[in-house]
Structures are given as structure tokens and as C-alpha cells.
Coordinates of C-alpha atoms in Angstrom, one line a residue:
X1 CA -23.6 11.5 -5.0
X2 CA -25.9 9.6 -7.6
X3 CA -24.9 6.7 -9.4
X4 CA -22.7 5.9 -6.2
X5 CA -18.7 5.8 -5.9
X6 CA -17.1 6.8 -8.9
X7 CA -13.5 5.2 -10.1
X8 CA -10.7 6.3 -9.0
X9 CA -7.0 6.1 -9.7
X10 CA -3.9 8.2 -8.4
X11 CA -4.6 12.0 -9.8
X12 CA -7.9 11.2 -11.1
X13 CA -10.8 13.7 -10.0
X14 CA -11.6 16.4 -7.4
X15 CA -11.7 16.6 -4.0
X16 CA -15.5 17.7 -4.4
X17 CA -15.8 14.0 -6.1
X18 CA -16.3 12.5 -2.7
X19 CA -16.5 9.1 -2.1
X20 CA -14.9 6.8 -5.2
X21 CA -14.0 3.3 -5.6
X22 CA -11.0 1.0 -7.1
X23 CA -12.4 -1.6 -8.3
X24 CA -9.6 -4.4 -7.8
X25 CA -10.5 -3.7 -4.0
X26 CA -13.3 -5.8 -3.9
X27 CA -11.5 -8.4 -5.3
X28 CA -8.3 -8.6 -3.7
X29 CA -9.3 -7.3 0.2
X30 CA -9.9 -10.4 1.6
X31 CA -7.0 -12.1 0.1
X32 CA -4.9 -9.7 2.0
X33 CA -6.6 -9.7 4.9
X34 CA -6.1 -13.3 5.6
X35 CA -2.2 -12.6 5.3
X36 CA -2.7 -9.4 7.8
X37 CA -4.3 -11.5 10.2
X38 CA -0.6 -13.3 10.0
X39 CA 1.2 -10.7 10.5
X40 CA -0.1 -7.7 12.0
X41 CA 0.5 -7.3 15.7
X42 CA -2.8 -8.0 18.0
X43 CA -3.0 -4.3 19.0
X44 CA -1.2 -0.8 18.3
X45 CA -0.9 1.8 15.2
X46 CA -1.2 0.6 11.6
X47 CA -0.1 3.4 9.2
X48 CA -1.2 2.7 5.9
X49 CA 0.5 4.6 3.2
X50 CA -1.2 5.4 0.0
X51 CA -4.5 4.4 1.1
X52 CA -6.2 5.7 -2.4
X53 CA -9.8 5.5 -2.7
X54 CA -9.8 4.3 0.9
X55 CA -12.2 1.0 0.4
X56 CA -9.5 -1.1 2.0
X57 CA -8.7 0.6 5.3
X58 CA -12.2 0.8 6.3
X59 CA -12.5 -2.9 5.0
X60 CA -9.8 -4.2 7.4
X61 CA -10.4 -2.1 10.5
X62 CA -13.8 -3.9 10.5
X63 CA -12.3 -6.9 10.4
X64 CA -9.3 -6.7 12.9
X65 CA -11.2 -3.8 15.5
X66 CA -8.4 -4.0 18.0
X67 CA -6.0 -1.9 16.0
X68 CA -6.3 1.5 15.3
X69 CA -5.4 2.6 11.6
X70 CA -4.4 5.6 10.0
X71 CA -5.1 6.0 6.5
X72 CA -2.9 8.2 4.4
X73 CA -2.1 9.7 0.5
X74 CA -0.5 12.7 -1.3
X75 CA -3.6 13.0 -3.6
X76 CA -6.8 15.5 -2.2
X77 CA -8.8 13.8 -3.8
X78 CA -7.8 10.4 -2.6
X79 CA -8.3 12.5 1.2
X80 CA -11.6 13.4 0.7
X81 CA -12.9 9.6 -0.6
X82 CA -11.0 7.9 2.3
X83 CA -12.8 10.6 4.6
X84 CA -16.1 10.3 2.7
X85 CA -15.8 6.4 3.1
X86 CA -14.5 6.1 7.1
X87 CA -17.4 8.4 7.8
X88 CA -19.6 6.0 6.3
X89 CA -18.2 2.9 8.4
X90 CA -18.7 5.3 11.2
X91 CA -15.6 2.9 12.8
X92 CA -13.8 4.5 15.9
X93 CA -10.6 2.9 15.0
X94 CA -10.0 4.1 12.0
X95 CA -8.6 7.8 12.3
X96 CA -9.0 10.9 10.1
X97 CA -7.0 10.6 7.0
X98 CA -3.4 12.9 6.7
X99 CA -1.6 14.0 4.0
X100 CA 1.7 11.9 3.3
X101 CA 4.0 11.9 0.7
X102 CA 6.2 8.6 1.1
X103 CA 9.2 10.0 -1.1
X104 CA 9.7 13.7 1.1
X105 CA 6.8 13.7 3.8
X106 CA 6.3 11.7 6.9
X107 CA 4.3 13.6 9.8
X108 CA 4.0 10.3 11.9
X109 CA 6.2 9.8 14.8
X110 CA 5.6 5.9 15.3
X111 CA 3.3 2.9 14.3
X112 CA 3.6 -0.4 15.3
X113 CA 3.1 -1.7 11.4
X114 CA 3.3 -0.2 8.1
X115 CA 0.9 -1.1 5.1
X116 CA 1.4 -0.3 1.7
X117 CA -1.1 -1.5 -1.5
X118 CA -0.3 -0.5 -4.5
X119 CA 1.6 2.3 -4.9
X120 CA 5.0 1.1 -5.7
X121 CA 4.3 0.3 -9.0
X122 CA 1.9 3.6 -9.2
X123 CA 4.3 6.3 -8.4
X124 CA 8.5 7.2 -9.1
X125 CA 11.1 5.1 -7.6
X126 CA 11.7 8.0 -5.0
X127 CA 8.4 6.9 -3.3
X128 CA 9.7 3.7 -2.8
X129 CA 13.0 4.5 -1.3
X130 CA 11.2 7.0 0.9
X131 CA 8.5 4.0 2.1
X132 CA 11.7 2.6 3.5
X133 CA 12.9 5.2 5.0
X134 CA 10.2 6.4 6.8
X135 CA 9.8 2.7 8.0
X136 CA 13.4 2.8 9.3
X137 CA 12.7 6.0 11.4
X138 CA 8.8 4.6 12.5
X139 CA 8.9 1.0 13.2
X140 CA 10.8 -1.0 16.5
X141 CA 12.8 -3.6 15.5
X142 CA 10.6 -6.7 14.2
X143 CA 7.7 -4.5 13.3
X144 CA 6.3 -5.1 9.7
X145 CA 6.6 -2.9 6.8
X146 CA 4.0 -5.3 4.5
X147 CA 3.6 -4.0 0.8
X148 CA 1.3 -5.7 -2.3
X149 CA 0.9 -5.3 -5.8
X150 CA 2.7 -6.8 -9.1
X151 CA 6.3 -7.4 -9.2
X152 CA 9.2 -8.8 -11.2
X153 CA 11.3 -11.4 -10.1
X154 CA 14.9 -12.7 -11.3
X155 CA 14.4 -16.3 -12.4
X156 CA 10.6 -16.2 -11.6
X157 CA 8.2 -16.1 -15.7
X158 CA 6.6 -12.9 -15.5
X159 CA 2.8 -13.3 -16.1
X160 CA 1.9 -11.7 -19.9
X161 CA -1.0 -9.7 -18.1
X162 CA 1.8 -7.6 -15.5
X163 CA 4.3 -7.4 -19.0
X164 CA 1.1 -5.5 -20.7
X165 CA 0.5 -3.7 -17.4
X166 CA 3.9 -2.8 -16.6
X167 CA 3.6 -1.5 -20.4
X168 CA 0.4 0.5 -20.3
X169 CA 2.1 2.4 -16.5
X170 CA 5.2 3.3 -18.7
X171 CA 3.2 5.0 -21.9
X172 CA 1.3 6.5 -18.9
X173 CA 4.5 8.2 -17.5
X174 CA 7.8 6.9 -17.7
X175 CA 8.8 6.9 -14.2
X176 CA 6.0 4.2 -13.5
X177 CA 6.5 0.8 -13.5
X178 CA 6.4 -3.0 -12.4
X179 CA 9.6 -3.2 -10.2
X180 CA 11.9 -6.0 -9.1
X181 CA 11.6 -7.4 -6.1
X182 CA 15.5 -7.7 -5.4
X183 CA 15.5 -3.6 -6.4
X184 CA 13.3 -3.5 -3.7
X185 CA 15.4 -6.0 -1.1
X186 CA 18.1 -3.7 -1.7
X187 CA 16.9 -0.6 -1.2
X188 CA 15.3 -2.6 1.9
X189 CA 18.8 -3.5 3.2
X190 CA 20.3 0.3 2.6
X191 CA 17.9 1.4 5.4
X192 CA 18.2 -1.5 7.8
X193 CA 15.0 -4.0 7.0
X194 CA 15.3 -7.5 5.4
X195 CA 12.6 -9.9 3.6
X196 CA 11.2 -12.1 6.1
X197 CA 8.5 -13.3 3.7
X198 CA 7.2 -13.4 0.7
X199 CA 3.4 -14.4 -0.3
X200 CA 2.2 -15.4 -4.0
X201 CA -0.9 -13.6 -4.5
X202 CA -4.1 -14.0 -6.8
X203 CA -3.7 -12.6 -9.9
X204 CA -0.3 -12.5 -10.3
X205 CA 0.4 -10.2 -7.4
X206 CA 2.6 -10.4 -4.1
X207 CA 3.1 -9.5 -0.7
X208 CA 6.5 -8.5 0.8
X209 CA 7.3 -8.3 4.3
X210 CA 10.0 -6.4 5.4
X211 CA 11.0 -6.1 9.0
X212 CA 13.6 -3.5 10.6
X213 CA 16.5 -6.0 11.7
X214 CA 17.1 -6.0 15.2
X215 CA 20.8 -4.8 16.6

């Protein structure tokens, strides 16, 4: 493809687009690898959910070659550029990409860690309460469910840039949003995992880890 990877958001393009790019993925990857090098497990299944363009899957499993991921998303077109870009890394641990739609879809069976970058903010609530309970059904007590992206807080100053961003994702369709991190503790709790951690991020993002409580 001339001109190389071209942008991508969720429902942007065609499949026959091929490889694309986000371009917050070169700046945050590394950030968030150095907190999945915390904790990730040294070996097993990582099932990333909404894996998008596809940049950062193939970014980590260079980085951390003992796991084996699976990239997934809802979007073709978001297949075909995570295909077009593990191809390209020519990686054996990362696996072909599958279709996965976190509010109604799950066709994995088990991982031993669940990654999700985001989409919370990028999608309806329903994908969100479905991320958690897939997780319930997939992950052994103790296993991580980590997610990033832009969050409100209760009692925490919300950054002007996520109050225009969270205002630009609602005039783009009203069931987008910035969410609250206690909507999303709750929802956590409904399905049987708890906050074991939470990371402040650069530019005024998080990561949340969420663990299925043990019995």
C-alpha cells in the first residue's frame, strides 16, 4: 500500500485497506508495557480484546516472546490490519486474529490474562459489562483482567483535554463516553473480580487491574 499504514479508528475503512495505524500507539506502548511486565504472568495465553489497528499486540509479543497472544476485534477491518501487521512481525507467538464482540461474543474457552486498550471509552456500556463477563467465565482466580484508556474519577480533577474528549465521543454517538472508574469497580464486583491496582498513566490515562477473587 503506498504512502504506508493509513489511520484507523473503530468503523473507519475497509477490510481491503490492509495494514493501518493509531497513532497514540507509538506513543503510549511502551508505557504500558513496562506495567505488563508487572503483571502479566511469565508464560500462558494473553487474549487481547479490541486489538484495533493491531500495532500494539505485535509490539508487546516482541517484547515479552514467552507468551503467546491472541489478538481480537468486532471490526473487519480492524481483522485484516492486525493480520496484515502480525504477518509483517512474522512472530510465532502471536496467533491469527478472531472475531470477538466483548458485549455478546466470546469464542475463547480460557487465557491466563486479559488485555484491553481502549475500547471502553470507544464502544456502548454493554461492551464493558460483557469484558467482565467474559473474564469471569476465562480467567482462574488471580489472573488479570488489565484495561487502559481515559477515565473519570470521584474526587479525582478531571484533565480539560479528557472533558473535551469525552465531549467530542458523545457528539460522535451518544452511547460513547469517558466512564467512571467506580461504574466500572461495580460492574467488576457484579461478576466476581475486584481492583487490585490502579496505575496513573501519561497523558491523563490509567490502567486498571482487575483480578477474579478467589473463593
Amino acid at each position: 500500500m503506498t504512502g504506508g499504514p493509513e489511520p484507523w479508528e473503530p468503523g473507519s475503512g475497509s477490510v481491503a485497506a490492509g495494514k493501518r495505524y493509531a497513532p497514540a500507539t507509538g506513543r503510549n506502548r511502551d508505557a504500558i508495557l513496562a506495567v505488563l511486565r508487572e503483571e502479566l504472568p511469565s508464560s500462558g495465553l494473553v487474549l487481547e480484546v479490541a486489538s484495533g489497528s493491531g500495532e500494539h499486540i505485535v509490539h508487546f509479543a516482541a517484547a515479552l516472546p514467552a507468551l503467546d497472544w491472541q489478538p481480537t476485534d468486532p471490526d473487519p477491518a480492524a481483522l485484516a490490519s492486525i493480520d496484515a501487521w502480525r504477518e509483517e512481525a512474522g512472530l510465532p507467538n502471536v496467533r491469527p486474529p478472531i472475531r470477538l464482540n466483548a458485549a455478546i461474543d466470546w469464542p475463547v474457552e480460557a487465557a491466563d490474562a486479559v488485555l484491553c486498550i481502549n475500547m471502553v471509552h470507544i464502544s456502548e456500556w454493554a461492551a464493558t459489562a460483557g469484558l467482565f463477563r467474559g473474564c469471569a467465565k476465562l480467567l482462574s482466580p488471580g489472573a488479570p483482567l488489565i484495561i487502559y484508556g481515559p477515565f473519570l474519577e470521584v474526587d479525582v480533577a478531571t484533565a480539560p483535554t479528557n472533558r473535551a474528549f469525552d465531549r467530542s465521543l458523545k457528539e460522535r454517538n451518544s452511547e460513547w463516553g469517558l466512564r467512571n472508574v467506580a461504574d466500572l469497580d461495580r460492574v467488576g464486583d457484579a461478576f466476581g473480580l475486584a481492583r487490585d491496582r490502579r496505575v496513573e498513566m501519561p497523558a491523563n490515562n490509567l490502567m486498571l487491574i482487575y483480578r477474579p477473587r478467589l473463593s
